[in-house]
PDB file of C-alpha atoms in Angstrom:
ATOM      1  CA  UNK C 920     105.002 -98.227 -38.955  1.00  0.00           C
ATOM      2  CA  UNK C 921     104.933 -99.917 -35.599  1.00  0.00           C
ATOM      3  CA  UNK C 922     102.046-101.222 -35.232  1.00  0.00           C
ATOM      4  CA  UNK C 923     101.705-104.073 -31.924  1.00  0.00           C
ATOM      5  CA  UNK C 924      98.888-107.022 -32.426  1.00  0.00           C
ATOM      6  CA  UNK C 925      98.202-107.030 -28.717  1.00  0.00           C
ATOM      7  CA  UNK C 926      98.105-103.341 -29.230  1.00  0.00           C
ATOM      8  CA  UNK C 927      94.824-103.856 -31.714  1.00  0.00           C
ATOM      9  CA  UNK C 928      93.717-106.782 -29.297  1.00  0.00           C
ATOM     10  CA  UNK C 929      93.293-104.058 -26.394  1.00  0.00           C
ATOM     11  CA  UNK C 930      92.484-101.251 -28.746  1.00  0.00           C
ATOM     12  CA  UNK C 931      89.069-103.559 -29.734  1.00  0.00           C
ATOM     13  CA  UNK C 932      88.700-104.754 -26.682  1.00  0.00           C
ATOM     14  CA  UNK C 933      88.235-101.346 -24.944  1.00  0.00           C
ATOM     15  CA  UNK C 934      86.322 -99.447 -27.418  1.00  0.00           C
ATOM     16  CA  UNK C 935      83.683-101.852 -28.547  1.00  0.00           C
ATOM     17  CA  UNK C 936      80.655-101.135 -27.925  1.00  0.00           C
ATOM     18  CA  UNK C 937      77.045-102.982 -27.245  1.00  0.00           C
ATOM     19  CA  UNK C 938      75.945-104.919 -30.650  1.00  0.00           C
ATOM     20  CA  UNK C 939      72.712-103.892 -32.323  1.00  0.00           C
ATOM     21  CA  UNK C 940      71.547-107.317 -30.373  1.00  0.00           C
ATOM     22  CA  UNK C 941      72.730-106.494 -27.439  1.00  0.00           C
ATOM     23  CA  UNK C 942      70.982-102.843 -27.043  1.00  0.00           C
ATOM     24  CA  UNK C 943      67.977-103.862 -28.678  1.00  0.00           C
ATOM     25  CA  UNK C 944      67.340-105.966 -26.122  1.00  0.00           C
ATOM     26  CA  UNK C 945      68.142-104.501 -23.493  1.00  0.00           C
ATOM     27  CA  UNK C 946      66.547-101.808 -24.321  1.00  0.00           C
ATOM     28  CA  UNK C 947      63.198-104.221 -24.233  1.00  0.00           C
ATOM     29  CA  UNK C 948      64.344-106.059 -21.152  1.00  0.00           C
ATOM     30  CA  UNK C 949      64.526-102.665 -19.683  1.00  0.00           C
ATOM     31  CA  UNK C 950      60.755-101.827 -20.799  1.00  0.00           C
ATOM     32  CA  UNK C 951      59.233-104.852 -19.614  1.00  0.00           C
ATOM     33  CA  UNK C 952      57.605-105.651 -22.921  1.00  0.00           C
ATOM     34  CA  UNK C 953      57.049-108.669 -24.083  1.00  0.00           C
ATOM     35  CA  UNK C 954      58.849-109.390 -27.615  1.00  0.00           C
ATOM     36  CA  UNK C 955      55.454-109.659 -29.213  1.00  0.00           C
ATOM     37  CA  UNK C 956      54.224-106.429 -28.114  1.00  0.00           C
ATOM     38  CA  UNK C 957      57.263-104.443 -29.893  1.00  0.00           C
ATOM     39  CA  UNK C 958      57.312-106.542 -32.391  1.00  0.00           C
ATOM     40  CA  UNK C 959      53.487-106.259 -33.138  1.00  0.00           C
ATOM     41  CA  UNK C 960      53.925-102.191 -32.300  1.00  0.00           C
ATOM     42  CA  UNK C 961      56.391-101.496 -34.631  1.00  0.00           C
ATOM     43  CA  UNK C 962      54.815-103.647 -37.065  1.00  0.00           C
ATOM     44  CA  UNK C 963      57.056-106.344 -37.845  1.00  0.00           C
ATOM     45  CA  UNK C 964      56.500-109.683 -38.920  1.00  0.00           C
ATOM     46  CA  UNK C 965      57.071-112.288 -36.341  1.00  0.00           C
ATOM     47  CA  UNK C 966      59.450-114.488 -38.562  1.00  0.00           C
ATOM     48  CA  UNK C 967      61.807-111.346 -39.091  1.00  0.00           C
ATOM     49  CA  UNK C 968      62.001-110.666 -35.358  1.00  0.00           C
ATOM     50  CA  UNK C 969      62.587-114.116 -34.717  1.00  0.00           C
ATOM     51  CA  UNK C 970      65.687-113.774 -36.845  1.00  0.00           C
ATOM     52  CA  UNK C 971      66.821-110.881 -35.014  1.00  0.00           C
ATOM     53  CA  UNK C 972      66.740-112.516 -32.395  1.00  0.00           C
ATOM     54  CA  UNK C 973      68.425-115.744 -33.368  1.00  0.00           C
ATOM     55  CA  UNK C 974      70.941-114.466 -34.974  1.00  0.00           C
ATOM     56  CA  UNK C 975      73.203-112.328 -33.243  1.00  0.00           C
ATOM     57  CA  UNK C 976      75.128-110.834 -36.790  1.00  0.00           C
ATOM     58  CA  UNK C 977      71.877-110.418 -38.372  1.00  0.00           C
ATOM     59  CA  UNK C 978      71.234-106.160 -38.891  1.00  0.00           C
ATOM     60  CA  UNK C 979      67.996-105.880 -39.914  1.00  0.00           C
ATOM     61  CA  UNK C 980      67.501-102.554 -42.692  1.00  0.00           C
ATOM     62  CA  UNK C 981      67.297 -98.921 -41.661  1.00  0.00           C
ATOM     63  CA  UNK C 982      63.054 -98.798 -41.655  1.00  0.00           C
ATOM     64  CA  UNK C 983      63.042-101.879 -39.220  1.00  0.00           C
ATOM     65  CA  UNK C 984      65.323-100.027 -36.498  1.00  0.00           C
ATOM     66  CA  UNK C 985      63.542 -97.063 -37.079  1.00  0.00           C
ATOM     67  CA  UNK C 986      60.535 -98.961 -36.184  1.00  0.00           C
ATOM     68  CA  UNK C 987      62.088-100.112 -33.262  1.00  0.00           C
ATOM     69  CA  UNK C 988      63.293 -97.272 -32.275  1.00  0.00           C
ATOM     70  CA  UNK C 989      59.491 -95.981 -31.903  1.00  0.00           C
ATOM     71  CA  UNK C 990      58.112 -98.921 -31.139  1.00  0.00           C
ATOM     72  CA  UNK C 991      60.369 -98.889 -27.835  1.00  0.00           C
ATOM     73  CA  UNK C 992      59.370 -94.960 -27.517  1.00  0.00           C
ATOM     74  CA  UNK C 993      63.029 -94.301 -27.347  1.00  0.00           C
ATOM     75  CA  UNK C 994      64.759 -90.782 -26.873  1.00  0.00           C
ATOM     76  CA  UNK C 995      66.786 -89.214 -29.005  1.00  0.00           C
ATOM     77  CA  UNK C 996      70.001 -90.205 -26.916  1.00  0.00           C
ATOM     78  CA  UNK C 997      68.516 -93.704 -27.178  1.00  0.00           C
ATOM     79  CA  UNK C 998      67.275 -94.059 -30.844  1.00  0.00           C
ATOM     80  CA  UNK C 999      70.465 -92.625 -31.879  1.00  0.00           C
ATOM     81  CA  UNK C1000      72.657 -95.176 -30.201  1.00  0.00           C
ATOM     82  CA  UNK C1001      69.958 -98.172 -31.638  1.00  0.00           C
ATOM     83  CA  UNK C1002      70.806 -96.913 -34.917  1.00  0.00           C
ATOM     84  CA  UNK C1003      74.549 -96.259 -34.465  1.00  0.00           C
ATOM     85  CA  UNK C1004      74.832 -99.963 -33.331  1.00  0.00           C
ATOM     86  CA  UNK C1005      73.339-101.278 -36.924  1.00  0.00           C
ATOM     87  CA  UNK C1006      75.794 -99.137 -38.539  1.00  0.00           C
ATOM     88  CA  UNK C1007      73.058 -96.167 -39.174  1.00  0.00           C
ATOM     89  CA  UNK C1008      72.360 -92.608 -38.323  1.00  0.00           C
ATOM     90  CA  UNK C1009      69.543 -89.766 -38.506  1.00  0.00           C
ATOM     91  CA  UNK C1010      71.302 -87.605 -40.984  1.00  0.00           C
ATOM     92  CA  UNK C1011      70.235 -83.830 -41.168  1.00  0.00           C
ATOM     93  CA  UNK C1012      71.237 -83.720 -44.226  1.00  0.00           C
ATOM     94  CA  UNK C1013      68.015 -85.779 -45.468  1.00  0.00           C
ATOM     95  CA  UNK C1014      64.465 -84.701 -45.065  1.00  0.00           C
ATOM     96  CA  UNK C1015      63.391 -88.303 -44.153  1.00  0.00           C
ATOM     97  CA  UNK C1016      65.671 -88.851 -41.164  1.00  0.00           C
ATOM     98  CA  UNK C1017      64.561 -84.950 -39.942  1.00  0.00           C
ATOM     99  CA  UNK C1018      61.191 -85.952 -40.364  1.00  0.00           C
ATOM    100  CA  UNK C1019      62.067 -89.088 -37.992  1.00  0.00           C
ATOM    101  CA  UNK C1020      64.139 -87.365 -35.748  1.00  0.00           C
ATOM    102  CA  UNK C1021      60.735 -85.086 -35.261  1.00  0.00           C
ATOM    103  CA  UNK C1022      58.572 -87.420 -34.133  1.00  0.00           C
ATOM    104  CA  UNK C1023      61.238 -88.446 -31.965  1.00  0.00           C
ATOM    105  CA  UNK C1024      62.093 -85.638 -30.590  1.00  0.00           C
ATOM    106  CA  UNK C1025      58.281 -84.234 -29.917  1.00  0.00           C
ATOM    107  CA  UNK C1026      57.866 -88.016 -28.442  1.00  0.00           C
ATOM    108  CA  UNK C1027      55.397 -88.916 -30.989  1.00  0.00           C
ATOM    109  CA  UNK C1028      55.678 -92.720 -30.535  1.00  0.00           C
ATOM    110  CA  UNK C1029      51.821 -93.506 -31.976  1.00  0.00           C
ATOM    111  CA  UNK C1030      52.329 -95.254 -35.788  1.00  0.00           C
ATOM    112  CA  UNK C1031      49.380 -93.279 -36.773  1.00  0.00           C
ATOM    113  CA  UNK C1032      50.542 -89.995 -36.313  1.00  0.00           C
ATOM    114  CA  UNK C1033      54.339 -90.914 -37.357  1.00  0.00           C
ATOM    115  CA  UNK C1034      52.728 -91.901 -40.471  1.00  0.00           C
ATOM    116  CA  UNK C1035      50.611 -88.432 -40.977  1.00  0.00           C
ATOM    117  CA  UNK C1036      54.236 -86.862 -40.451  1.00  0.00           C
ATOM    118  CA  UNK C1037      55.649 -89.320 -43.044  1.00  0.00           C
ATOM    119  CA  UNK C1038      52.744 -88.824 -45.634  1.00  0.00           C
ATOM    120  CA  UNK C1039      52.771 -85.355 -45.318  1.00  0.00           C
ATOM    121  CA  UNK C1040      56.071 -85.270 -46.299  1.00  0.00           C
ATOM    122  CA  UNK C1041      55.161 -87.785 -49.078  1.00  0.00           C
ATOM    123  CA  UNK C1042      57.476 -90.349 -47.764  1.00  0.00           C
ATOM    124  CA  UNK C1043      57.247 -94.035 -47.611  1.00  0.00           C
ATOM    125  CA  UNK C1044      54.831 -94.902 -44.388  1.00  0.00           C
ATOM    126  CA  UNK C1045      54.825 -97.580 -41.898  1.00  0.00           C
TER     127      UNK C1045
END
């Protein structure tokens, strides 16, 4: 196997793609929020945003994007490339990420009505 180190270098180097940082945000740079109105709509402590923000490695667990993810009212398009970036998908293979994908996809964005979705379903709420 041939396999060239600068090869890898330019492989990485042209197919890497935005961190979960990065497009997060971006993504609320590009809404004009303030951090503390996501942060406070999606319903996440202060202290764990802060070390989202801080700390550029830091992935933060499945819920949390999720939260994001409506927080920022995100499309599908959108959401799923939030999630991609922290290493996660909507599977439809699992009634909890189709119940997700739902509300994204009928733009329900209000935490409220997400979590009459979620309840219904019996599944852990926001």
């Amino acid at each position: 196997m041939d396999i060239s180190i600068s090869e890898a270098d330019a492989y990485l180097r042209y197919n890497r793609d935005l961190s979960f940082n990065e497009r997060l945000f971006l993504l609320i740079d590009r809404t004009g929020q303030r951090d503390s109105d996501v942060y406070k709509k999606a319903h996440i402590d202060r202290r764990l945003f802060s070390k989202i923000r801080s700390n550029k490695k830091y992935i933060p667990c499945k819920k949390t994007v999720v939260a994001l993810c409506l927080a920022l009212e995100l499309d599908r398009e959108e959401a799923d490339a939030l999630l991609s970036s922290a290493g996660y998908s909507l599977s439809r293979a699992d009634d909890y990420d189709l119940a997700i994908a739902f509300c994204i996809d009928k733009k329900v964005f209000d935490f409220f009505e997400v979590n009459e979705v979620m309840a219904h379903f019996g599944f852990e709420t926001f």
